[in-house]
PDB file of C-alpha atoms and ligand atoms in Angstrom:
ATOM      1  CA  MET A  27      92.471  75.172  36.398  1.00 51.00           C
ATOM      2  CA  ALA A  28      95.958  76.895  37.611  1.00 64.00           C
ATOM      3  CA  GLU A  29      98.026  74.442  39.089  1.00 88.00           C
ATOM      4  CA  GLN A  30      99.862  75.925  41.973  1.00 96.00           C
ATOM      5  CA  ARG A  31     104.014  76.217  42.008  1.00 97.00           C
ATOM      6  CA  LEU A  32     103.887  73.712  45.182  1.00 98.00           C
ATOM      7  CA  ALA A  33     107.052  72.825  48.195  1.00 98.00           C
ATOM      8  CA  ILE A  34     107.035  70.838  51.348  1.00 98.00           C
ATOM      9  CA  LEU A  35     109.121  71.191  54.314  1.00 98.00           C
ATOM     10  CA  ILE A  36     109.976  68.524  55.988  1.00 98.00           C
ATOM     11  CA  SER A  37     112.034  67.000  59.045  1.00 98.00           C
ATOM     12  CA  GLY A  38     112.400  63.987  58.951  1.00 97.00           C
ATOM     13  CA  ARG A  39     110.552  60.629  58.252  1.00 97.00           C
ATOM     14  CA  GLY A  40     108.880  62.058  55.222  1.00 98.00           C
ATOM     15  CA  SER A  41     105.659  60.126  54.970  1.00 98.00           C
ATOM     16  CA  ASN A  42     103.336  63.091  54.279  1.00 98.00           C
ATOM     17  CA  MET A  43     105.514  64.267  51.140  1.00 98.00           C
ATOM     18  CA  VAL A  44     105.084  61.580  49.897  1.00 98.00           C
ATOM     19  CA  ALA A  45     101.854  61.130  50.234  1.00 98.00           C
ATOM     20  CA  LEU A  46     101.033  64.662  49.095  1.00 98.00           C
ATOM     21  CA  ALA A  47     103.009  63.040  45.895  1.00 98.00           C
ATOM     22  CA  GLU A  48     102.231  60.434  44.761  1.00 98.00           C
ATOM     23  CA  ALA A  49      97.968  62.508  44.942  1.00 98.00           C
ATOM     24  CA  ALA A  50      99.489  64.792  42.741  1.00 98.00           C
ATOM     25  CA  ARG A  51     100.617  62.441  40.149  1.00 97.00           C
ATOM     26  CA  GLU A  52      96.516  62.147  39.171  1.00 96.00           C
ATOM     27  CA  PRO A  53      95.465  64.119  36.644  1.00 96.00           C
ATOM     28  CA  GLY A  54      93.715  67.850  37.205  1.00 96.00           C
ATOM     29  CA  TYR A  55      95.607  67.980  40.994  1.00 97.00           C
ATOM     30  CA  PRO A  56      96.041  71.257  41.432  1.00 97.00           C
ATOM     31  CA  ALA A  57      98.860  71.920  42.817  1.00 97.00           C
ATOM     32  CA  LYS A  58     102.194  70.037  41.708  1.00 97.00           C
ATOM     33  CA  PRO A  59     105.114  69.771  44.466  1.00 98.00           C
ATOM     34  CA  VAL A  60     108.469  70.919  42.565  1.00 97.00           C
ATOM     35  CA  LEU A  61     110.126  71.500  46.057  1.00 98.00           C
ATOM     36  CA  VAL A  62     111.326  69.862  48.972  1.00 98.00           C
ATOM     37  CA  VAL A  63     113.242  71.257  51.882  1.00 98.00           C
ATOM     38  CA  SER A  64     114.258  69.925  54.255  1.00 98.00           C
ATOM     39  CA  ASN A  65     115.766  71.882  58.055  1.00 98.00           C
ATOM     40  CA  ARG A  66     117.615  68.154  58.809  1.00 97.00           C
ATOM     41  CA  ALA A  67     120.434  67.297  56.255  1.00 97.00           C
ATOM     42  CA  ASP A  68     119.814  64.050  57.423  1.00 97.00           C
ATOM     43  CA  ALA A  69     116.020  63.189  56.641  1.00 97.00           C
ATOM     44  CA  ALA A  70     114.944  60.583  55.493  1.00 97.00           C
ATOM     45  CA  GLY A  71     112.590  61.565  53.151  1.00 98.00           C
ATOM     46  CA  LEU A  72     115.188  64.199  51.659  1.00 98.00           C
ATOM     47  CA  ALA A  73     116.279  60.960  49.540  1.00 97.00           C
ATOM     48  CA  GLN A  74     112.967  59.585  49.182  1.00 97.00           C
ATOM     49  CA  ALA A  75     111.766  62.988  46.834  1.00 98.00           C
ATOM     50  CA  ALA A  76     115.154  63.754  44.937  1.00 97.00           C
ATOM     51  CA  ALA A  77     113.936  60.149  43.804  1.00 97.00           C
ATOM     52  CA  MET A  78     110.255  61.004  43.076  1.00 96.00           C
ATOM     53  CA  GLY A  79     111.817  63.720  40.631  1.00 95.00           C
ATOM     54  CA  MET A  80     111.821  67.041  43.477  1.00 96.00           C
ATOM     55  CA  HIS A  81     113.980  69.123  43.674  1.00 98.00           C
ATOM     56  CA  ALA A  82     115.096  67.798  47.496  1.00 98.00           C
ATOM     57  CA  VAL A  83     116.703  70.383  49.701  1.00 98.00           C
ATOM     58  CA  ALA A  84     119.244  70.197  52.898  1.00 98.00           C
ATOM     59  CA  LEU A  85     118.918  73.564  54.872  1.00 98.00           C
ATOM     60  CA  PRO A  86     120.332  72.702  57.091  1.00 97.00           C
ATOM     61  CA  HIS A  87     118.663  75.338  60.981  1.00 97.00           C
ATOM     62  CA  ARG A  88     122.222  75.494  62.049  1.00 96.00           C
ATOM     63  CA  ASP A  89     123.831  76.535  59.466  1.00 97.00           C
ATOM     64  CA  TYR A  90     122.045  80.090  60.725  1.00 97.00           C
ATOM     65  CA  ALA A  91     122.985  82.553  63.133  1.00 97.00           C
ATOM     66  CA  THR A  92     119.726  83.112  63.993  1.00 96.00           C
ATOM     67  CA  ARG A  93     116.325  82.133  63.228  1.00 95.00           C
ATOM     68  CA  ALA A  94     115.164  84.779  60.471  1.00 96.00           C
ATOM     69  CA  ALA A  95     118.523  84.439  59.009  1.00 97.00           C
ATOM     70  CA  PHE A  96     117.508  80.477  58.689  1.00 98.00           C
ATOM     71  CA  ASP A  97     114.075  81.652  57.581  1.00 97.00           C
ATOM     72  CA  ASP A  98     114.924  84.742  55.182  1.00 97.00           C
ATOM     73  CA  ALA A  99     117.687  81.792  53.376  1.00 98.00           C
ATOM     74  CA  LEU A 100     113.977  79.199  53.492  1.00 98.00           C
ATOM     75  CA  SER A 101     111.913  82.297  51.821  1.00 97.00           C
ATOM     76  CA  ASP A 102     115.017  82.806  48.838  1.00 97.00           C
ATOM     77  CA  LEU A 103     114.862  79.082  47.595  1.00 98.00           C
ATOM     78  CA  LEU A 104     111.207  78.983  47.876  1.00 98.00           C
ATOM     79  CA  ARG A 105     110.663  82.115  45.948  1.00 97.00           C
ATOM     80  CA  ALA A 106     114.042  80.724  43.399  1.00 98.00           C
ATOM     81  CA  HIS A 107     111.409  77.846  42.923  1.00 97.00           C
ATOM     82  CA  ALA A 108     108.481  80.701  41.751  1.00 97.00           C
ATOM     83  CA  ILE A 109     106.088  78.704  45.139  1.00 98.00           C
ATOM     84  CA  ASP A 110     103.087  79.542  45.011  1.00 97.00           C
ATOM     85  CA  LEU A 111     102.134  76.925  48.420  1.00 98.00           C
ATOM     86  CA  ILE A 112     104.280  75.405  50.526  1.00 98.00           C
ATOM     87  CA  ALA A 113     102.743  72.266  53.006  1.00 98.00           C
ATOM     88  CA  LEU A 114     104.887  71.610  56.196  1.00 98.00           C
ATOM     89  CA  ALA A 115     104.739  67.728  56.351  1.00 98.00           C
ATOM     90  CA  GLY A 116     106.640  67.451  59.978  1.00 97.00           C
ATOM     91  CA  PHE A 117     108.757  70.508  59.470  1.00 97.00           C
ATOM     92  CA  MET A 118     109.798  70.391  63.415  1.00 95.00           C
ATOM     93  CA  ARG A 119     110.700  73.899  62.945  1.00 94.00           C
ATOM     94  CA  ILE A 120     108.767  77.224  64.962  1.00 93.00           C
ATOM     95  CA  LEU A 121     108.996  79.474  61.529  1.00 95.00           C
ATOM     96  CA  THR A 122     108.996  83.475  62.198  1.00 96.00           C
ATOM     97  CA  PRO A 123     105.779  85.634  62.041  1.00 95.00           C
ATOM     98  CA  GLY A 124     108.170  87.482  59.371  1.00 96.00           C
ATOM     99  CA  PHE A 125     108.380  84.110  57.631  1.00 97.00           C
ATOM    100  CA  ILE A 126     104.588  83.624  57.265  1.00 97.00           C
ATOM    101  CA  ALA A 127     103.873  87.353  56.581  1.00 96.00           C
ATOM    102  CA  ARG A 128     105.633  87.075  53.014  1.00 96.00           C
ATOM    103  CA  TRP A 129     104.099  83.866  52.725  1.00 96.00           C
ATOM    104  CA  PRO A 130     100.363  84.979  53.840  1.00 93.00           C
ATOM    105  CA  GLY A 131      97.823  82.255  53.226  1.00 95.00           C
ATOM    106  CA  ARG A 132     100.507  80.120  51.255  1.00 97.00           C
ATOM    107  CA  ILE A 133     101.177  77.856  54.756  1.00 98.00           C
ATOM    108  CA  LEU A 134      99.829  74.595  55.031  1.00 98.00           C
ATOM    109  CA  ASN A 135     100.578  72.527  57.967  1.00 98.00           C
ATOM    110  CA  ILE A 136      99.113  69.163  59.721  1.00 98.00           C
ATOM    111  CA  HIS A 137      99.454  68.181  62.995  1.00 98.00           C
ATOM    112  CA  PRO A 138      97.902  64.920  64.782  1.00 98.00           C
ATOM    113  CA  SER A 139      95.570  66.072  67.260  1.00 98.00           C
ATOM    114  CA  LEU A 140      91.514  67.203  66.707  1.00 98.00           C
ATOM    115  CA  LEU A 141      93.451  70.945  67.495  1.00 97.00           C
ATOM    116  CA  PRO A 142      92.602  73.090  69.120  1.00 97.00           C
ATOM    117  CA  LEU A 143      92.960  69.698  71.727  1.00 98.00           C
ATOM    118  CA  TYR A 144      96.692  69.447  71.932  1.00 98.00           C
ATOM    119  CA  PRO A 145      98.891  71.465  70.323  1.00 96.00           C
ATOM    120  CA  GLY A 146     101.780  71.424  70.346  1.00 96.00           C
ATOM    121  CA  LEU A 147     104.086  68.020  70.566  1.00 96.00           C
ATOM    122  CA  ASP A 148     103.524  64.485  72.356  1.00 98.00           C
ATOM    123  CA  THR A 149     100.110  64.246  71.147  1.00 98.00           C
ATOM    124  CA  HIS A 150      99.085  60.730  71.080  1.00 98.00           C
ATOM    125  CA  ALA A 151     100.074  60.121  74.518  1.00 98.00           C
ATOM    126  CA  ARG A 152      98.481  63.650  75.696  1.00 98.00           C
ATOM    127  CA  ALA A 153      95.059  62.096  73.927  1.00 98.00           C
ATOM    128  CA  LEU A 154      95.962  58.904  75.481  1.00 98.00           C
ATOM    129  CA  ALA A 155      96.136  60.510  79.826  1.00 98.00           C
ATOM    130  CA  ALA A 156      93.184  62.182  79.338  1.00 98.00           C
ATOM    131  CA  GLY A 157      91.550  59.244  78.981  1.00 98.00           C
ATOM    132  CA  ASP A 158      90.556  60.438  75.336  1.00 98.00           C
ATOM    133  CA  ARG A 159      88.201  58.390  73.806  1.00 98.00           C
ATOM    134  CA  GLU A 160      88.983  59.767  69.865  1.00 98.00           C
ATOM    135  CA  ALA A 161      91.927  60.836  68.453  1.00 98.00           C
ATOM    136  CA  GLY A 162      92.464  61.834  64.460  1.00 98.00           C
ATOM    137  CA  CYS A 163      94.215  64.952  63.212  1.00 98.00           C
ATOM    138  CA  THR A 164      93.994  68.024  61.724  1.00 98.00           C
ATOM    139  CA  VAL A 165      95.316  70.151  57.878  1.00 98.00           C
ATOM    140  CA  HIS A 166      95.071  74.009  59.030  1.00 97.00           C
ATOM    141  CA  VAL A 167      96.405  77.863  57.535  1.00 97.00           C
ATOM    142  CA  VAL A 168      99.397  77.995  59.083  1.00 97.00           C
ATOM    143  CA  THR A 169      99.472  81.503  61.787  1.00 95.00           C
ATOM    144  CA  ALA A 170     102.101  83.273  63.213  1.00 92.00           C
ATOM    145  CA  HIS A 171     100.699  81.188  66.987  1.00 90.00           C
ATOM    146  CA  LEU A 172     101.584  77.421  66.612  1.00 87.00           C
ATOM    147  CA  ASP A 173      99.513  74.842  65.565  1.00 88.00           C
ATOM    148  CA  ASP A 174      96.655  77.890  65.317  1.00 91.00           C
ATOM    149  CA  GLY A 175      95.358  79.517  62.561  1.00 93.00           C
ATOM    150  CA  PRO A 176      91.147  78.611  60.305  1.00 96.00           C
ATOM    151  CA  ILE A 177      91.033  74.922  60.335  1.00 97.00           C
ATOM    152  CA  LEU A 178      90.458  72.922  56.984  1.00 97.00           C
ATOM    153  CA  ALA A 179      89.447  69.317  57.264  1.00 98.00           C
ATOM    154  CA  GLN A 180      90.067  67.127  59.973  1.00 98.00           C
ATOM    155  CA  ALA A 181      89.371  63.289  60.667  1.00 98.00           C
ATOM    156  CA  ARG A 182      88.678  60.846  63.866  1.00 98.00           C
ATOM    157  CA  VAL A 183      90.146  58.072  64.562  1.00 98.00           C
ATOM    158  CA  PRO A 184      88.755  55.601  67.988  1.00 98.00           C
ATOM    159  CA  ILE A 185      91.226  54.949  70.699  1.00 98.00           C
ATOM    160  CA  LEU A 186      90.643  51.156  71.097  1.00 98.00           C
ATOM    161  CA  PRO A 187      92.269  49.372  75.216  1.00 97.00           C
ATOM    162  CA  GLY A 188      95.456  49.136  75.212  1.00 97.00           C
ATOM    163  CA  ASP A 189      97.229  51.811  72.998  1.00 98.00           C
ATOM    164  CA  THR A 190     100.138  53.257  73.786  1.00 98.00           C
ATOM    165  CA  PRO A 191     101.254  56.136  71.874  1.00 98.00           C
ATOM    166  CA  ASP A 192     102.703  54.027  68.887  1.00 98.00           C
ATOM    167  CA  THR A 193      99.816  52.732  68.194  1.00 98.00           C
ATOM    168  CA  LEU A 194      97.214  55.068  68.234  1.00 98.00           C
ATOM    169  CA  ALA A 195     100.588  56.868  65.988  1.00 98.00           C
ATOM    170  CA  ALA A 196     100.431  54.988  63.661  1.00 98.00           C
ATOM    171  CA  ARG A 197      96.518  54.510  63.064  1.00 98.00           C
ATOM    172  CA  VAL A 198      96.632  58.770  63.408  1.00 98.00           C
ATOM    173  CA  LEU A 199      99.078  58.054  60.446  1.00 98.00           C
ATOM    174  CA  ALA A 200      96.908  56.592  58.047  1.00 98.00           C
ATOM    175  CA  GLN A 201      94.468  59.222  58.106  1.00 98.00           C
ATOM    176  CA  GLU A 202      97.046  62.173  57.491  1.00 98.00           C
ATOM    177  CA  HIS A 203      98.873  60.151  54.342  1.00 98.00           C
ATOM    178  CA  ARG A 204      94.668  60.695  52.959  1.00 98.00           C
ATOM    179  CA  LEU A 205      93.326  63.684  54.229  1.00 98.00           C
ATOM    180  CA  TYR A 206      96.359  65.744  53.918  1.00 98.00           C
ATOM    181  CA  PRO A 207      96.073  65.445  50.096  1.00 98.00           C
ATOM    182  CA  ARG A 208      92.626  65.968  49.811  1.00 98.00           C
ATOM    183  CA  ALA A 209      92.176  68.771  52.060  1.00 98.00           C
ATOM    184  CA  LEU A 210      95.626  70.747  50.459  1.00 98.00           C
ATOM    185  CA  ALA A 211      93.621  69.998  46.693  1.00 98.00           C
ATOM    186  CA  GLU A 212      90.557  71.362  48.091  1.00 97.00           C
ATOM    187  CA  PHE A 213      93.154  74.331  49.077  1.00 97.00           C
ATOM    188  CA  ALA A 214      94.884  74.855  46.265  1.00 97.00           C
ATOM    189  CA  ALA A 215      91.842  74.855  44.156  1.00 94.00           C
ATOM    190  CA  GLY A 216      90.380  77.346  45.470  1.00 91.00           C
ATOM    191  CA  LEU A 217      93.751  80.168  45.119  1.00 87.00           C
ATOM    192  CA  PRO A 218      93.526  82.901  43.075  1.00 77.00           C
ATOM    193  CA  ALA A 219      96.038  82.272  39.594  1.00 68.00           C
ATOM    194  CA  ALA A 220      99.697  80.675  40.717  1.00 62.00           C
ATOM    195  CA  ILE A 221     101.624  83.658  41.732  1.00 58.00           C
ATOM    196  CA  GLY A 222     104.598  82.202  41.001  1.00 51.00           C
ATOM    197  CA  THR A 223     106.216  83.220  37.641  1.00 43.00           C
ATOM    198  CA  ALA A 224     109.847  82.236  37.220  1.00 40.00           C
ATOM    199  CA  PRO A 225     111.353  79.469  36.140  1.00 40.00           C
ATOM    200  CA  ALA A 226     113.332  77.341  38.613  1.00 38.00           C
ATOM    201  CA  SER A 227     117.066  78.672  38.917  1.00 39.00           C
ATOM    202  CA  GLY A 228     118.592  75.038  40.344  1.00 37.00           C
TER     203      GLY A 228
HETATM  204  C1  GRF B 314     103.059  63.498  61.289  1.00 71.54           C
HETATM  205  O1  GRF B 314     102.619  62.902  61.994  1.00 71.54           O
HETATM  206  C2  GRF B 314     102.350  64.530  61.543  1.00 71.54           C
HETATM  207  O2  GRF B 314     101.505  64.961  61.550  1.00 71.54           O
HETATM  208  C3  GRF B 314     102.884  65.308  62.144  1.00 71.54           C
HETATM  209  O3  GRF B 314     104.880  64.688  62.210  1.00 71.54           O
HETATM  210  C4  GRF B 314     104.879  63.224  61.873  1.00 71.54           C
HETATM  211  C5  GRF B 314     105.498  63.858  60.811  1.00 71.54           C
HETATM  212  O4  GRF B 314     105.983  62.300  60.152  1.00 71.54           O
HETATM  213  N1  GRF B 314     103.675  67.148  62.542  1.00 71.54           N
HETATM  214  P1  GRF B 314     106.396  62.411  58.366  1.00 71.54           P
HETATM  215  O5  GRF B 314     107.495  62.697  58.629  1.00 71.54           O
HETATM  216  O6  GRF B 314     105.309  62.967  57.221  1.00 71.54           O
HETATM  217  O7  GRF B 314     106.422  60.989  57.710  1.00 71.54           O
END
């Protein structure tokens, strides 16, 4: 089976990145996480990524005058590492349509709601305010529309009496860590042969 070279994009804690990297250690996992990029230099996940043997790079968006300039630099970095597949994992930055067009059908995201419910931020508070009985998370292919794009998998959790956004987030996060590695594996296994050719250039 072709092994897809995977880049994981983060902005903070990176617990989903760790879940993906741990799953990828299993023999036969169809993607190999080789690069972790954060748009924030202080992301806690960067040190963890390096400790797990991945190339960890801070690419602070504030160093770039425009969104497009940042996305160009990001694309160049991904190409230098011969990346085939990109997983957004708590990456708090909207990518330009131009960037997404350069990686068609090659970017996945995990979102902490049962899409199409609650795209955007504060998903758990919104689910609680709406009086929902259940919440969950969604893995989807990224398109030019925020938190839209073909849904690959979802996991559901109950909303319990007394839940706060934090207690609900923790219950959903545990499911994210199970769902993302599985959904990404299924997706990667179904992709055509890896598109990456050049070895990592540093
Ligand atoms: C997760 O809940 C993810 O769904 C959302 O941001 C959070 C990131 O957490 N997009 P982590 O950085 O993976 O721990």
